[in-house]
Amino acid sequence: MDRDIYQEEILEHYRHPRNFGAIKKPTYSSSAENPLCGDSIVLELRIKRNKVDDVGFTGSGCALSTASASLFTEWMRGKTLAQLRKAKPSQLFHLIEIPITPVRHQCVLLPLKSLQRALGP
Amino acid sequence: MNVTSIREQFPLIRAKPKLAYFDNAATSQKHESVIQAMDIFYRSQNAPVHRSVYKLAEGATEAYENVRNHVREFLNAKHREEIIFTAGTTASINTVVSGLAEGFRKGDRILLTDMEHHSMIVPWQAAAARKGLRMDFAPLTHDGRLDMPAFKTLLAKRPKFVGITHVSNVLGTVNPVRAIVRLAHRIGAVVLVDATQAAAHMPLDVRKLDCDFLVFSGHKVYGPNGVGVLYGKRELLKQLPPFIYGGHMIERVGREGAIYAEPPAKFEGGTPPVPEVVGLGAALTFLQKLGWKSIRKHEHKLTTYALTALQSVSGLILLGPTQTKGRAPIFSFALPGVHPHDGSALLDREGIAVRGGHHCTQILHESYTLSGSMRVSLGIYNTKEEIDRLVVALAKVRTKLYG
Ligand SMILES: Cc1ncc(COP(=O)(O)O)c(C=O)c1O
């Protein structure tokens, strides 16, 4: 069962998500909803000198969306705005590492949807 | 009723004896006779219906129209023209909403309930935005039944339309539809009964209910996907504008315009899903042969058993009525700390297929301040042993997530 989506690494992020909680003086924030279950994640960002100075997320999600938000916000730290704008679904799948069935793609991609909404077109 | 023999009659259940299929409210498995009827139709009867006059086509037309008679009898409708074949409940409801809304005026009220499926809510929301209609939602009691005093208060606002689900696809609640229709008719409202979840579990009698419209889908009564029924009182169907325009729904077309056909053709524009209709006929035959008495007896037993079993799971919060009476075998619940997606994905590993999410009822879940739930919905092939397995598996879910 090495391809188990409920493997310890994921569950560890689910039980103890990184960057969980609101941040001070966010410069960007947005929420996005997973149409599959109605869960929503609010993402907050503070950009200083064109770089991610702080990032946090709130909301409740399944193990996959929570772990994805935890990993993705970790990745975001220190990145430039341009790098954030370039983030693609493949980035999140890469961070999650395990193969995800199509129905649950939306769970993994929820934090990306929030980010894209926060940064705007 | 012999469940073992019933299970043998469902090819998918027979092929996967270890799977506890608990997602019947989303879609049921197909009875052997349904698959066979469609197979035979494609192999030896397939032809266009209604317009071609060679023998093969006449046979296909007869097969198609025979099912209309059959559905008339199944619903105890007065006239065969009151039975319309659609693509499913969603198409049926859209047909009614779109037609009625054309005749409604700004400020007219629509009364729904908090337990309606999105397929009832969203078409009306779109129509309300177009026509300036006002929508009210009757609230529920704490145990998931319709709050009748509140419903009556909203009815006093004299809505033009009342939409009510016969059985909630989440709570399993069986609504007092007959009483509701009577109350609504007193103030002159048109009533649509969504019988999608009721159709597989209890007999339907549109004359007894006296509802104006009633809808259901083939795929939830052990029949095929892609076919559904819209029942409407003859006079109302005559007045209702068509919904799908095109071939077959016309009497005559000229450059200056078209004259529409009479119902049912008026609402069956385009080439209909003939094999699916034939399959639906087989599904209804299966249900009738089995008989409501034995279906209800089996499902009643399962319901009582499941209610006790689920409530024995520590921490489990059951949505909806806790008594078997006035309840269908549909159970939604929350397990604190377990997201419905994770719960259903983990149950899947134990060979148990349940639904996790909002089940197309976000308003209902909001009223419980939940974003989703897990749902176990049973059918005639389910057993007590499968429910026992569920209880054991539910205990494992928490251990897996939290160690
Ligand atoms: C109560 C109820 N109404 C309507 C529908 C919609 O049915 P369909 O998706 O077959 O059109 C469903 C099922 O999804 C339902 O459970």
XYZ file of C-alpha atoms in Angstrom, chain B residues 31-260:
230
model
C -32.003 -5.620 -12.483
C -31.176 -8.443 -14.889
C -34.530 -8.048 -16.654
C -33.762 -4.374 -17.344
C -30.452 -5.132 -19.012
C -32.044 -7.995 -20.917
C -34.970 -5.939 -22.149
C -32.620 -3.285 -23.494
C -30.331 -5.882 -25.015
C -33.223 -7.597 -26.777
C -34.530 -4.267 -27.962
C -31.187 -3.311 -29.516
C -30.682 -6.759 -31.030
C -34.084 -7.334 -32.513
C -36.461 -4.406 -32.172
C -34.436 -1.250 -32.662
C -36.030 1.282 -35.005
C -37.225 4.879 -34.854
C -40.528 5.380 -33.114
C -43.664 7.246 -34.189
C -42.951 8.123 -37.785
C -41.871 5.150 -39.839
C -44.537 2.757 -41.010
C -42.663 -0.463 -41.624
C -43.175 -3.346 -39.254
C -39.957 -3.000 -37.293
C -40.678 0.634 -36.479
C -44.238 -0.139 -35.571
C -42.986 -2.737 -33.121
C -40.604 -0.232 -31.552
C -43.379 2.347 -31.301
C -45.630 -0.169 -29.681
C -42.970 -1.172 -27.169
C -42.386 2.496 -26.315
C -46.054 3.380 -26.012
C -46.773 0.250 -23.990
C -44.437 1.513 -21.313
C -46.477 4.720 -21.216
C -49.523 2.627 -20.381
C -47.460 0.780 -17.846
C -46.289 3.967 -16.104
C -49.863 5.261 -16.125
C -50.879 2.145 -14.254
C -47.802 2.295 -11.969
C -48.751 5.829 -10.899
C -52.494 5.260 -11.134
C -52.818 8.245 -13.450
C -56.131 8.762 -15.172
C -54.903 9.178 -18.742
C -51.938 7.855 -20.675
C -51.293 11.335 -22.129
C -50.453 12.452 -18.624
C -47.237 10.430 -18.741
C -44.247 12.112 -20.356
C -40.876 10.518 -20.864
C -37.914 12.761 -20.146
C -34.197 12.339 -19.605
C -34.733 12.133 -15.838
C -36.023 14.035 -12.835
C -33.865 17.081 -13.510
C -35.262 17.383 -17.034
C -38.790 16.784 -15.728
C -38.531 19.536 -13.126
C -36.984 21.969 -15.592
C -39.877 21.325 -17.961
C -42.419 22.222 -15.292
C -40.525 25.205 -13.904
C -39.757 26.743 -17.253
C -43.349 26.370 -18.408
C -45.023 27.603 -15.243
C -42.612 30.508 -14.796
C -43.647 31.909 -18.158
C -47.106 32.473 -16.737
C -45.923 33.887 -13.400
C -45.553 37.574 -12.672
C -43.143 39.709 -10.727
C -43.657 39.247 -7.001
C -45.335 35.830 -7.338
C -44.136 33.469 -4.642
C -42.668 29.991 -4.876
C -42.686 27.795 -1.787
C -40.087 25.046 -1.431
C -38.655 23.333 1.639
C -35.206 23.212 3.177
C -34.926 19.550 2.204
C -35.332 19.991 -1.545
C -32.734 18.668 -3.939
C -30.783 21.194 -6.017
C -32.775 20.035 -9.039
C -35.860 21.666 -7.498
C -34.113 24.744 -6.134
C -31.794 25.848 -8.905
C -34.336 25.919 -11.782
C -36.593 28.086 -9.624
C -33.744 30.366 -8.622
C -32.951 30.943 -12.273
C -36.626 31.530 -13.078
C -36.970 33.825 -10.062
C -34.056 35.934 -11.268
C -35.604 36.153 -14.742
C -39.149 36.920 -13.661
C -38.722 38.622 -10.293
C -40.342 35.800 -8.325
C -39.922 35.463 -4.567
C -38.832 32.186 -3.028
C -39.617 30.874 0.429
C -38.147 27.800 2.063
C -40.125 25.963 4.727
C -37.826 25.017 7.622
C -37.446 21.619 9.250
C -37.866 20.428 12.805
C -34.814 19.327 14.735
C -35.385 15.676 13.862
C -35.545 16.409 10.159
C -39.252 16.579 9.471
C -41.061 19.377 7.762
C -42.073 22.044 10.267
C -45.792 22.035 9.482
C -46.799 25.170 11.433
C -44.014 27.104 9.692
C -45.042 25.605 6.357
C -48.624 26.741 6.904
C -47.455 30.246 7.792
C -45.531 30.437 4.521
C -48.511 29.012 2.683
C -50.545 31.937 3.977
C -48.412 34.149 1.740
C -50.284 32.451 -1.081
C -47.505 31.041 -3.237
C -48.389 30.179 -6.807
C -46.302 27.017 -6.631
C -45.336 24.475 -3.979
C -42.465 22.058 -4.611
C -42.037 19.199 -2.175
C -39.913 16.110 -2.108
C -41.853 12.967 -1.245
C -38.819 11.443 0.460
C -35.701 13.391 1.410
C -32.601 12.063 -0.338
C -30.560 12.904 2.771
C -32.773 12.513 5.828
C -34.944 9.656 4.616
C -37.944 11.611 5.862
C -41.225 10.694 4.196
C -43.259 13.867 3.883
C -47.036 13.988 4.393
C -47.479 14.760 0.734
C -51.190 14.163 0.562
C -51.902 16.642 3.350
C -49.516 19.152 1.827
C -51.209 18.951 -1.560
C -54.593 19.468 0.060
C -53.390 22.532 1.973
C -51.678 23.988 -1.080
C -54.717 23.471 -3.288
C -56.842 25.350 -0.808
C -54.945 28.510 -1.675
C -54.808 27.616 -5.355
C -51.117 26.706 -5.639
C -49.825 24.246 -8.216
C -47.979 21.353 -6.527
C -45.044 19.395 -7.878
C -44.083 16.248 -5.969
C -40.495 15.081 -6.382
C -40.911 11.326 -6.054
C -37.343 10.510 -7.123
C -36.460 8.891 -3.804
C -39.916 7.533 -3.089
C -40.390 5.598 -6.314
C -38.239 2.596 -5.364
C -39.540 2.326 -1.829
C -43.307 2.840 -1.812
C -46.324 2.764 -4.088
C -47.248 6.054 -5.751
C -50.792 7.043 -6.523
C -51.139 10.400 -8.209
C -54.913 10.335 -7.971
C -54.833 9.747 -4.257
C -52.143 12.377 -3.776
C -54.001 14.695 -6.138
C -50.687 16.372 -6.993
C -50.526 18.427 -10.177
C -47.116 17.149 -11.233
C -44.956 14.252 -10.084
C -41.497 13.288 -11.276
C -38.974 10.480 -10.916
C -35.892 8.977 -12.593
C -35.471 5.500 -14.038
C -31.987 4.982 -12.680
C -33.081 5.051 -9.046
C -35.755 2.352 -9.450
C -33.337 -0.360 -10.614
C -33.902 0.856 -14.177
C -31.715 2.533 -16.796
C -30.032 5.923 -16.755
C -31.131 8.629 -19.140
C -34.842 8.210 -18.712
C -37.349 9.736 -16.347
C -41.004 10.467 -15.991
C -43.035 13.613 -15.750
C -46.621 13.099 -14.707
C -48.920 16.096 -15.087
C -52.679 16.511 -14.899
C -54.065 16.571 -18.422
C -55.497 20.073 -18.286
C -52.287 21.506 -16.874
C -50.134 19.816 -19.504
C -52.363 21.244 -22.201
C -51.743 24.753 -20.894
C -48.046 24.335 -20.086
C -45.737 25.653 -22.817
C -43.267 23.148 -24.289
C -39.713 23.008 -23.023
C -37.739 21.240 -25.724
C -38.524 22.426 -29.209
C -37.856 20.403 -32.340
C -39.038 17.329 -34.132
C -42.033 15.267 -33.011
C -43.396 17.942 -30.666
C -45.182 19.705 -33.500
C -48.415 19.198 -35.343
C -47.373 21.339 -38.274
C -44.456 23.563 -39.168
C -44.592 26.334 -41.745
C -42.383 29.307 -42.505
C -44.647 31.486 -40.419
C -44.394 29.271 -37.362
C -45.329 25.975 -35.794
C -48.385 24.501 -34.168
C -47.423 22.321 -31.266
